[in-house]
């Protein structure tokens, strides 16, 4: 199988609908890096509520795989019956992430679990010796029980068996030995987790946090195992800059949805009450996997509070445009429509429009008083709209793709003639397949050699262009239609598409490092971090500035208003685990 096909296969596996359900907060280990230290211990969710959640995953999400988690899921009193029920209602795969203690110490229980339909087990192995593993789990004997369960599962042959490792300062230099031990007993799939600043891990950060740059030799030795056809290696929460040369190991961006779901109560309070997440600290955020999402969220809220948006993007026209009130400073309405003249807008409302088939625009179109941005998505649009001088009130946003790039190079003089009214933008790639279709953007700009205003790429990938800010877009789809508030998971998908970017470690040397977010994650996965070249001199220093991130000291935002016509935010729901923790405290 080619590397390209293998990467697409891994993405397909990673993006299959699956449902995560926490069964309990109880655990028979006390890991030094436990993320659940701030939740009440020994809380078991009742069987009926878990079954209801299982049904929701099948009926609403269409998930065929469920991951039962904890705490330690196997300590739930009804664990076996819950596994059986999940299979009965149609889950094809039931997976657990387990420390292996109960599965190792009770052979009969192990057999019951598999007979009930448990068919994937991820064992958490954090050391190659009992001394190291038991030190990290703070449970003497846990290594021996885990290894017994691991070997038992492999010999049985029914479940898919894999191993995860939480990489930290205590085990990073022996990561290769941990993996070698697992391989020796028959494991071929690994999930390598980067430690994050939550729970016990943050309390013990002096013992656990490490700089991947200092251990690249060992890390890359293990990552290279993914090149062997027999093995699967996944990374989890691992910083993008340290995966240069192995970009296919970058975690699928949609994994962040699980992280956000786990923090949904805290995030809702921030969106609706302006109450910052309890973990929000500059020196903590810079180690955190979801810091980019929190930064995207802050920037969206800031734009609402400052009424700083330009385009209210509604897409398909399904509302009365003539009566519509534009929110949060927007002066343009953005639509995806068939024909320009079919739109009925107030006289001075700007129009940002995508059309399927372009028709000529000119002074006779009565567009002198209406600011208009036409979006060129294919060569036919460019042929039509650049054939004659554009009206003064019309700007052209050219979306960079293979079709428009080829036309621009072949008709360079037509592009040059209308540069003041042109803006070139690379839209984000929604997935790997789409990203793989684009030809090298740097080669395109090198051929074009025009000072065109451009966005969507770091300055180093746009030689000759002028980095410029695009109109600020606010999609209607970000908001809940019943409350007029930001929808949390719509915001998460918005972040994946527009805010999830990556840089190389070498970008630290670039003069634009502080004002550049990097390259959108799917472009990184295709073009590689090697494409990013630090700019040490040149006029690119004039690139538009980028707002602060949480990791560089951004202050929290107050809650933003609701959409016009909607009431203010309702009281956000309380996290039942947080309430229980307060009661215990």
Coordinates of C-alpha atoms in Angstrom, one line a residue:
X1 CA 0.0 0.0 0.0
X2 CA 1.3 3.4 -0.9
X3 CA 2.0 5.9 1.9
X4 CA -0.8 8.2 0.5
X5 CA -3.3 5.4 0.6
X6 CA -2.2 4.4 4.1
X7 CA -2.6 8.0 5.3
X8 CA -6.1 8.2 3.9
X9 CA -7.0 4.8 5.4
X10 CA -5.8 6.0 8.8
X11 CA -7.9 9.2 8.5
X12 CA -10.9 7.1 7.5
X13 CA -10.4 4.9 10.6
X14 CA -9.9 8.0 12.8
X15 CA -13.0 9.8 11.5
X16 CA -15.5 6.9 11.8
X17 CA -18.3 7.8 14.1
X18 CA -17.6 6.6 17.6
X19 CA -19.1 7.4 21.0
X20 CA -17.2 7.8 24.2
X21 CA -19.0 7.1 27.5
X22 CA -17.6 7.4 31.0
X23 CA -18.8 4.7 33.3
X24 CA -17.1 5.7 36.5
X25 CA -14.5 8.0 38.0
X26 CA -13.3 5.2 40.2
X27 CA -9.8 3.6 39.5
X28 CA -7.7 1.0 41.1
X29 CA -4.5 2.9 40.1
X30 CA -3.4 6.4 41.3
X31 CA -1.4 7.6 38.4
X32 CA 1.0 10.4 38.8
X33 CA -0.4 12.1 35.7
X34 CA -4.1 11.3 36.2
X35 CA -6.3 13.8 34.4
X36 CA -9.3 13.1 36.6
X37 CA -7.8 14.2 39.9
X38 CA -10.2 17.2 40.1
X39 CA -13.3 15.0 39.8
X40 CA -14.8 13.1 42.8
X41 CA -13.3 9.7 43.1
X42 CA -15.3 6.5 43.3
X43 CA -18.4 7.9 41.5
X44 CA -20.2 5.3 39.5
X45 CA -22.8 6.3 36.9
X46 CA -26.0 4.3 37.1
X47 CA -26.6 1.5 34.7
X48 CA -29.8 3.0 33.1
X49 CA -28.2 6.4 32.4
X50 CA -25.3 4.7 30.7
X51 CA -27.7 2.6 28.6
X52 CA -29.6 5.7 27.6
X53 CA -26.2 7.2 26.5
X54 CA -25.4 4.1 24.6
X55 CA -28.7 4.3 22.7
X56 CA -28.2 8.0 22.0
X57 CA -24.8 7.2 20.4
X58 CA -26.4 4.6 18.1
X59 CA -29.5 6.5 17.2
X60 CA -28.3 10.1 17.0
X61 CA -24.6 9.8 16.1
X62 CA -24.9 6.6 14.1
X63 CA -21.8 5.3 15.9
X64 CA -20.8 1.7 15.3
X65 CA -18.0 1.9 17.8
X66 CA -18.2 2.8 21.5
X67 CA -15.3 3.5 23.9
X68 CA -16.1 2.8 27.5
X69 CA -13.8 4.8 29.7
X70 CA -13.3 5.8 33.3
X71 CA -11.6 6.1 35.7
X72 CA -11.0 2.4 35.1
X73 CA -14.1 1.1 33.3
X74 CA -13.7 -2.5 34.4
X75 CA -14.4 -1.6 38.1
X76 CA -18.0 -0.6 37.3
X77 CA -20.3 -3.2 39.0
X78 CA -22.3 -3.7 35.7
X79 CA -19.4 -3.6 33.3
X80 CA -20.1 -7.0 31.7
X81 CA -23.8 -6.3 31.2
X82 CA -23.1 -2.9 29.7
X83 CA -20.7 -4.5 27.2
X84 CA -23.4 -7.0 26.3
X85 CA -26.1 -4.4 26.0
X86 CA -23.8 -2.3 23.7
X87 CA -23.4 -5.2 21.3
X88 CA -27.1 -6.1 21.5
X89 CA -28.2 -2.6 20.3
X90 CA -25.8 -2.7 17.3
X91 CA -22.4 -1.5 18.3
X92 CA -20.0 -3.5 16.1
X93 CA -17.0 -2.7 18.3
X94 CA -16.8 -2.1 22.0
X95 CA -13.5 -0.8 23.2
X96 CA -12.1 0.0 26.6
X97 CA -8.9 1.8 27.7
X98 CA -7.8 -0.1 30.7
X99 CA -4.9 -0.4 33.2
X100 CA -5.4 -4.1 33.0
X101 CA -5.4 -4.6 36.8
X102 CA -8.7 -6.3 37.2
X103 CA -8.4 -8.2 33.8
X104 CA -5.1 -9.5 35.0
X105 CA -6.0 -10.6 38.5
X106 CA -9.3 -12.3 37.6
X107 CA -9.2 -14.8 34.8
X108 CA -12.9 -15.6 35.0
X109 CA -13.9 -11.9 34.8
X110 CA -11.7 -11.5 31.8
X111 CA -13.5 -14.4 30.0
X112 CA -16.9 -12.9 30.9
X113 CA -15.9 -9.6 29.3
X114 CA -14.9 -11.2 26.0
X115 CA -17.9 -13.6 26.0
X116 CA -20.2 -10.5 26.4
X117 CA -18.7 -8.9 23.3
X118 CA -15.7 -6.8 24.4
X119 CA -13.6 -6.8 21.2
X120 CA -11.0 -4.1 21.6
X121 CA -8.7 -3.4 24.6
X122 CA -6.2 -0.6 24.9
X123 CA -3.8 -1.4 27.7
X124 CA -2.0 1.5 29.4
X125 CA 1.6 0.6 29.7
X126 CA 3.9 3.3 31.1
X127 CA 7.1 1.6 31.9
X128 CA 9.3 -1.3 30.6
X129 CA 9.9 -2.5 34.2
X130 CA 7.7 -3.0 37.2
X131 CA 9.8 -0.3 39.0
X132 CA 9.0 2.4 36.5
X133 CA 5.4 1.4 35.7
X134 CA 4.4 1.0 39.3
X135 CA 6.1 4.3 40.2
X136 CA 4.0 6.1 37.7
X137 CA 0.7 4.3 38.6
X138 CA 1.5 4.5 42.4
X139 CA 0.1 0.9 42.7
X140 CA 2.6 -1.8 43.5
X141 CA 2.0 -4.9 41.5
X142 CA 0.1 -3.1 38.7
X143 CA 2.8 -3.9 36.1
X144 CA 2.6 -7.6 36.7
X145 CA -1.2 -7.7 36.5
X146 CA -1.2 -5.6 33.4
X147 CA 1.3 -7.8 31.6
X148 CA -0.7 -10.9 32.6
X149 CA -3.9 -9.3 31.1
X150 CA -2.1 -8.2 28.0
X151 CA -0.6 -11.6 27.2
X152 CA -3.9 -13.3 28.1
X153 CA -5.8 -11.0 25.6
X154 CA -3.2 -11.6 22.8
X155 CA -3.3 -15.4 23.3
X156 CA -7.1 -15.4 23.3
X157 CA -7.1 -13.9 19.8
X158 CA -10.6 -12.4 19.9
X159 CA -10.0 -8.8 20.9
X160 CA -8.0 -6.2 19.0
X161 CA -5.2 -5.4 21.4
X162 CA -3.1 -2.2 21.5
X163 CA -1.1 -0.3 23.9
X164 CA -1.0 3.3 24.9
X165 CA 1.8 5.1 26.7
X166 CA 1.6 8.5 28.4
X167 CA 5.0 10.0 27.5
X168 CA 6.5 12.0 30.3
X169 CA 9.9 13.0 31.8
X170 CA 10.1 9.7 33.7
X171 CA 9.8 7.4 30.7
X172 CA 10.6 9.4 27.6
X173 CA 14.2 8.2 27.3
X174 CA 13.1 4.5 27.6
X175 CA 10.1 4.9 25.3
X176 CA 11.8 2.6 22.8
X177 CA 12.2 -0.1 25.5
X178 CA 8.6 0.1 26.5
X179 CA 7.6 -0.4 22.9
X180 CA 10.1 -3.2 22.4
X181 CA 8.6 -5.0 25.4
X182 CA 5.1 -4.7 24.0
X183 CA 6.3 -6.0 20.6
X184 CA 8.0 -8.9 22.2
X185 CA 4.7 -10.2 23.5
X186 CA 2.8 -9.6 20.2
X187 CA 1.5 -6.0 20.2
X188 CA 1.5 -4.2 16.8
X189 CA -0.5 -1.1 17.5
X190 CA 0.5 1.8 19.7
X191 CA -1.1 5.1 20.8
X192 CA 1.5 7.5 22.1
X193 CA 0.1 10.2 24.3
X194 CA 1.8 13.5 25.1
X195 CA 1.3 14.6 28.7
X196 CA -1.0 17.7 29.2
X197 CA -1.3 20.1 32.1
X198 CA -4.5 18.8 33.7
X199 CA -5.2 17.2 37.1
X200 CA -2.3 15.4 38.8
X201 CA -0.1 15.9 35.8
X202 CA 0.0 19.7 36.4
X203 CA 0.5 19.2 40.2
X204 CA 3.5 17.0 39.4
X205 CA 4.7 19.0 36.4
X206 CA 8.3 19.3 37.8
X207 CA 8.5 15.5 37.7
X208 CA 6.6 14.9 34.5
X209 CA 6.8 17.7 31.9
X210 CA 9.6 17.5 29.3
X211 CA 10.8 19.3 26.2
X212 CA 10.3 17.0 23.2
X213 CA 13.2 18.8 21.5
X214 CA 15.6 17.3 24.1
X215 CA 14.5 13.7 23.3
X216 CA 13.9 13.8 19.5
X217 CA 16.3 10.9 18.9
X218 CA 14.3 8.5 21.0
X219 CA 11.0 9.8 19.9
X220 CA 11.8 9.6 16.3
X221 CA 13.2 6.1 16.7
X222 CA 9.8 5.0 18.0
X223 CA 7.8 7.1 15.5
X224 CA 9.8 5.5 12.6
X225 CA 8.1 2.2 13.6
X226 CA 5.0 3.5 11.7
X227 CA 7.0 3.0 8.4
X228 CA 7.0 -0.7 9.0
X229 CA 4.0 -2.4 7.3
X230 CA 3.4 -4.6 10.3
X231 CA 2.8 -1.8 12.8
X232 CA 0.3 1.0 13.4
X233 CA 1.5 4.0 15.4
X234 CA -0.8 6.9 16.4
X235 CA 0.0 10.0 18.3
X236 CA -2.3 11.6 20.7
X237 CA -2.1 15.3 21.7
X238 CA 1.5 15.4 20.4
X239 CA 2.7 18.9 19.4
X240 CA 2.9 19.3 15.7
X241 CA 6.3 21.1 15.5
X242 CA 8.1 17.9 16.7
X243 CA 6.6 15.7 14.0
X244 CA 8.5 17.3 11.1
X245 CA 9.3 14.6 8.6
X246 CA 6.5 12.4 10.0
X247 CA 3.5 14.6 9.4
X248 CA 1.3 11.5 8.6
X249 CA 1.5 10.9 12.4
X250 CA -0.2 14.2 13.2
X251 CA -3.4 13.3 15.1
X252 CA -6.6 13.6 13.1
X253 CA -7.9 17.1 13.8
X254 CA -11.4 15.8 14.7
X255 CA -10.0 14.1 17.8
X256 CA -10.2 17.5 19.5
X257 CA -14.0 17.1 19.5
X258 CA -13.6 14.4 22.2
X259 CA -11.5 16.8 24.3
X260 CA -14.0 19.6 23.9
X261 CA -16.9 17.3 24.8
X262 CA -15.2 16.4 28.0
X263 CA -14.9 20.1 28.9
X264 CA -18.3 21.2 27.6
X265 CA -19.7 22.4 30.9
X266 CA -16.7 24.7 31.6
X267 CA -16.7 26.0 28.0
X268 CA -20.4 26.7 28.1
X269 CA -19.9 28.8 31.2
X270 CA -17.2 30.8 29.5
X271 CA -19.3 31.4 26.4
X272 CA -22.4 32.4 28.4
X273 CA -21.1 33.9 31.6
X274 CA -17.5 34.9 30.7
X275 CA -16.3 32.6 33.4
X276 CA -12.7 31.5 32.4
X277 CA -11.8 27.8 32.5
X278 CA -10.2 27.0 35.8
X279 CA -7.0 25.9 34.0
X280 CA -6.5 29.2 32.1
X281 CA -2.9 30.2 33.0
X282 CA -0.3 31.5 30.4
X283 CA 2.4 29.1 31.6
X284 CA 0.0 26.2 31.6
X285 CA -1.8 26.9 28.3
X286 CA 1.5 26.7 26.4
X287 CA 1.7 23.0 27.2
X288 CA -2.0 22.3 26.4
X289 CA -3.4 20.4 23.4
X290 CA -6.6 22.5 23.3
X291 CA -4.9 25.9 23.6
X292 CA -5.4 26.5 19.9
X293 CA -9.2 25.9 20.3
X294 CA -9.4 28.2 23.3
X295 CA -7.6 30.9 21.2
X296 CA -10.0 30.4 18.3
X297 CA -12.9 30.7 20.8
X298 CA -11.5 33.9 22.3
X299 CA -11.0 35.5 18.9
X300 CA -14.6 34.7 17.9
X301 CA -15.9 36.2 21.1
X302 CA -13.6 39.2 20.8
X303 CA -15.0 39.9 17.3
X304 CA -18.6 39.8 18.7
X305 CA -17.8 42.1 21.6
X306 CA -16.0 44.6 19.5
X307 CA -18.5 44.4 16.6
X308 CA -15.4 43.7 14.5
X309 CA -16.8 41.4 11.7
X310 CA -17.2 42.3 8.1
X311 CA -19.3 39.5 6.5
X312 CA -22.3 37.7 7.9
X313 CA -22.1 34.4 5.9
X314 CA -25.5 32.8 5.6
X315 CA -24.7 30.5 2.6
X316 CA -27.9 29.4 0.9
X317 CA -30.4 32.2 0.8
X318 CA -33.2 31.0 3.1
X319 CA -34.1 34.3 4.8
X320 CA -35.6 37.6 3.8
X321 CA -32.4 39.5 3.0
X322 CA -34.2 42.8 2.7
X323 CA -35.4 42.7 6.4
X324 CA -32.3 41.0 7.8
X325 CA -30.3 42.8 10.6
X326 CA -26.6 42.2 10.2
X327 CA -24.9 41.3 13.6
X328 CA -21.7 42.2 15.3
X329 CA -20.5 45.0 13.0
X330 CA -21.0 43.1 9.7
X331 CA -21.6 45.4 6.7
X332 CA -21.7 42.6 4.1
X333 CA -24.0 39.6 3.7
X334 CA -22.4 36.5 2.3
X335 CA -24.4 34.2 0.1
X336 CA -24.0 31.2 -2.1
X337 CA -26.4 31.9 -4.9
X338 CA -27.2 31.2 -8.5
X339 CA -27.5 34.7 -10.1
X340 CA -26.5 38.1 -8.8
X341 CA -29.6 40.0 -10.0
X342 CA -32.0 37.7 -8.1
X343 CA -30.9 39.1 -4.7
X344 CA -33.0 41.6 -2.9
X345 CA -30.9 43.6 -0.4
X346 CA -31.1 47.0 1.3
X347 CA -29.3 49.6 -0.8
X348 CA -26.1 50.1 1.1
X349 CA -25.6 46.5 2.4
X350 CA -22.4 45.0 1.0
X351 CA -22.6 41.8 -0.9
X352 CA -20.1 38.9 -0.6
X353 CA -21.3 36.3 -3.1
X354 CA -20.4 33.0 -4.5
X355 CA -22.1 31.9 -7.7
X356 CA -22.0 28.7 -9.7
X357 CA -21.8 30.4 -13.1
X358 CA -20.2 33.9 -13.6
X359 CA -21.9 36.5 -15.7
X360 CA -20.2 39.8 -16.8
X361 CA -20.4 42.7 -14.4
X362 CA -20.2 46.3 -15.4
X363 CA -21.4 49.9 -14.8
X364 CA -24.9 49.0 -16.1
X365 CA -25.4 46.5 -13.2
X366 CA -26.3 49.4 -10.8
X367 CA -23.6 48.3 -8.4
X368 CA -21.8 51.6 -8.1
X369 CA -23.3 52.3 -4.6
X370 CA -23.2 48.7 -3.3
X371 CA -19.8 47.3 -2.1
X372 CA -19.5 43.9 -3.7
X373 CA -17.0 41.1 -3.3
X374 CA -17.3 38.4 -6.0
X375 CA -15.7 35.1 -5.2
X376 CA -13.9 33.4 -8.1
X377 CA -13.7 29.7 -7.5
X378 CA -12.8 28.5 -11.0
X379 CA -11.3 29.6 -14.3
X380 CA -14.6 30.4 -15.8
X381 CA -15.2 33.0 -13.2
X382 CA -11.9 34.6 -13.9
X383 CA -12.4 34.5 -17.6
X384 CA -15.7 36.4 -17.2
X385 CA -14.9 38.9 -14.5
X386 CA -11.4 39.9 -15.6
X387 CA -12.2 40.2 -19.3
X388 CA -13.2 43.9 -18.7
X389 CA -12.2 46.4 -15.9
X390 CA -14.2 45.7 -12.7
X391 CA -16.6 48.5 -11.5
X392 CA -15.1 50.6 -8.8
X393 CA -17.4 49.1 -6.1
X394 CA -16.4 45.5 -6.9
X395 CA -13.6 43.6 -5.4
X396 CA -12.6 40.1 -6.6
X397 CA -11.6 37.4 -4.1
X398 CA -9.9 34.6 -6.0
X399 CA -9.9 31.3 -4.2
X400 CA -6.6 29.5 -4.9
X401 CA -7.0 26.0 -6.4
X402 CA -5.4 24.2 -9.3
X403 CA -7.9 25.6 -11.8
X404 CA -7.6 29.2 -10.7
X405 CA -3.8 29.0 -10.3
X406 CA -3.3 27.6 -13.8
X407 CA -5.5 30.4 -15.3
X408 CA -3.7 33.1 -13.4
X409 CA -0.3 32.0 -14.6
X410 CA -1.5 31.7 -18.2
X411 CA -3.2 35.1 -18.1
X412 CA -0.8 37.0 -15.9
X413 CA -1.3 40.3 -17.7
X414 CA -5.0 40.3 -17.1
X415 CA -4.4 39.7 -13.4
X416 CA -1.7 42.4 -13.2
X417 CA -4.0 45.0 -14.8
X418 CA -6.5 44.7 -12.0
X419 CA -4.3 44.0 -9.0
X420 CA -5.8 46.8 -6.8
X421 CA -9.2 45.1 -6.8
X422 CA -7.9 41.6 -6.3
X423 CA -7.4 39.5 -3.2
X424 CA -6.1 35.9 -3.4
X425 CA -7.1 33.5 -0.7
X426 CA -6.3 29.8 0.0
X427 CA -9.4 28.3 1.7
X428 CA -8.7 25.7 4.4
X429 CA -8.8 22.0 3.4
X430 CA -11.7 20.2 5.1
X431 CA -9.8 16.9 4.9
X432 CA -6.7 15.1 3.7
X433 CA -8.2 14.1 0.4
X434 CA -9.0 17.7 -0.6
X435 CA -5.6 18.9 0.6
X436 CA -3.8 16.3 -1.5
X437 CA -5.3 17.7 -4.6
X438 CA -3.6 21.1 -4.4
X439 CA -0.3 21.6 -6.2
X440 CA 2.6 23.3 -4.4
X441 CA 1.5 26.9 -3.6
X442 CA 5.0 28.2 -3.4
X443 CA 5.8 27.1 -6.9
X444 CA 2.6 28.9 -8.1
X445 CA 3.6 32.2 -6.5
X446 CA 7.1 31.9 -7.8
X447 CA 5.6 31.6 -11.4
X448 CA 3.1 34.4 -10.9
X449 CA 5.6 36.9 -9.5
X450 CA 3.0 39.6 -8.8
X451 CA 2.5 41.7 -5.7
X452 CA -1.0 40.5 -5.2
X453 CA -2.7 40.8 -1.8
X454 CA -3.0 37.2 -0.4
X455 CA -4.1 35.3 2.7
X456 CA -4.6 31.8 3.9
X457 CA -0.9 30.9 3.9
X458 CA 2.2 31.9 5.9
X459 CA 4.2 34.6 4.1
X460 CA 7.1 32.1 3.5
X461 CA 4.8 30.2 1.1
X462 CA 3.7 33.2 -0.9
X463 CA 6.9 34.7 -2.5
X464 CA 6.2 38.0 -4.2
X465 CA 2.7 38.3 -2.8
X466 CA 1.7 40.9 -0.2
X467 CA 0.3 39.2 3.0
X468 CA -3.0 40.9 3.7
X469 CA -6.0 40.4 6.0
X470 CA -9.1 39.0 4.4
X471 CA -12.6 40.3 5.3
X472 CA -13.5 38.9 8.7
X473 CA -16.2 36.2 8.2
X474 CA -18.8 35.3 10.7
X475 CA -20.8 32.2 9.7
X476 CA -24.5 32.0 10.7
X477 CA -23.9 28.3 11.2
X478 CA -21.8 29.1 14.3
X479 CA -25.0 30.0 16.2
X480 CA -27.8 27.9 17.7
X481 CA -31.0 28.7 15.9
X482 CA -33.1 28.5 19.1
X483 CA -31.0 30.5 21.5
X484 CA -28.9 32.8 19.3
X485 CA -25.8 31.7 21.2
X486 CA -22.6 30.2 19.9
X487 CA -23.1 26.5 19.4
X488 CA -20.2 24.7 21.1
X489 CA -19.7 21.9 18.5
X490 CA -20.2 24.2 15.5
X491 CA -17.4 26.4 17.1
X492 CA -15.2 23.2 17.4
X493 CA -15.7 22.4 13.7
X494 CA -15.0 26.1 12.8
X495 CA -11.8 25.8 14.7
X496 CA -10.7 22.6 13.0
X497 CA -11.3 24.3 9.6
X498 CA -10.0 27.8 10.2
X499 CA -7.9 27.9 13.5
X500 CA -6.1 24.6 13.7
X501 CA -2.6 25.3 12.4
X502 CA 0.9 24.0 12.8
X503 CA 4.5 25.3 12.7
X504 CA 8.0 23.9 12.5
X505 CA 10.4 24.3 15.4
X506 CA 12.5 26.2 12.9
X507 CA 9.7 28.9 12.8
X508 CA 11.1 30.2 16.1
X509 CA 13.8 31.9 14.1
X510 CA 11.4 33.7 11.7
X511 CA 10.9 37.4 12.1
X512 CA 7.2 36.9 11.6
X513 CA 6.9 34.1 14.2
X514 CA 4.8 36.1 16.7
X515 CA 2.4 37.3 14.0
X516 CA 1.9 34.0 12.1
X517 CA -0.3 31.2 13.2
X518 CA 1.3 28.8 10.8
X519 CA -0.2 26.5 8.2
X520 CA -3.7 25.0 8.4
X521 CA -3.3 21.4 9.8
X522 CA -4.5 19.5 6.7
X523 CA -2.0 21.5 4.5
X524 CA 0.7 20.6 7.0
X525 CA -0.2 16.9 6.7
X526 CA 0.2 17.1 2.9
X527 CA 3.0 19.6 2.2
X528 CA 5.0 18.9 5.4
X529 CA 6.6 21.3 7.9
X530 CA 9.7 21.4 5.7
X531 CA 7.8 23.7 3.4
X532 CA 7.9 26.4 6.0
X533 CA 11.0 28.5 5.7
X534 CA 11.9 31.1 8.3
X535 CA 12.0 34.6 6.9
X536 CA 15.1 36.4 8.1
X537 CA 15.0 39.5 5.9
X538 CA 12.7 41.2 3.5
X539 CA 9.5 43.3 3.4
X540 CA 7.3 40.5 4.6
X541 CA 7.8 42.0 8.1
X542 CA 4.8 44.2 7.1
X543 CA 2.5 41.2 7.3
X544 CA -0.8 41.8 9.2
X545 CA -0.4 41.2 12.9
X546 CA -2.1 38.2 14.6
X547 CA -4.0 38.6 17.9
X548 CA -2.4 37.2 21.1
X549 CA -2.9 33.5 22.0
X550 CA -3.7 32.1 25.4
X551 CA -0.1 30.8 25.5
X552 CA 1.3 34.3 25.0
X553 CA -0.8 36.0 27.6
X554 CA -4.2 36.8 26.1
X555 CA -6.7 38.0 28.7
X556 CA -10.1 36.4 29.1
X557 CA -13.1 37.8 27.2
X558 CA -16.4 38.8 28.7
X559 CA -19.4 36.9 27.5
X560 CA -20.6 38.1 24.1
X561 CA -24.2 39.2 23.4
X562 CA -26.7 36.9 21.7
X563 CA -27.7 37.4 18.0
X564 CA -30.1 40.3 17.4
X565 CA -33.6 39.4 18.3
X566 CA -32.6 36.7 20.9
X567 CA -32.6 37.0 24.7
X568 CA -29.4 37.1 26.7
X569 CA -27.8 33.8 27.5
X570 CA -29.7 31.4 29.8
X571 CA -28.0 30.1 32.9
X572 CA -25.6 27.4 31.6
X573 CA -26.0 23.8 33.0
X574 CA -23.8 22.7 35.8
X575 CA -21.4 19.8 35.5
X576 CA -22.7 17.1 37.8
X577 CA -19.2 15.9 38.5
X578 CA -18.1 19.4 39.5
X579 CA -21.0 19.7 41.8
X580 CA -20.2 16.4 43.4
X581 CA -16.6 17.5 43.8
X582 CA -17.7 20.7 45.6
X583 CA -19.8 18.6 47.9
X584 CA -16.9 16.4 48.8
X585 CA -14.6 19.4 49.2

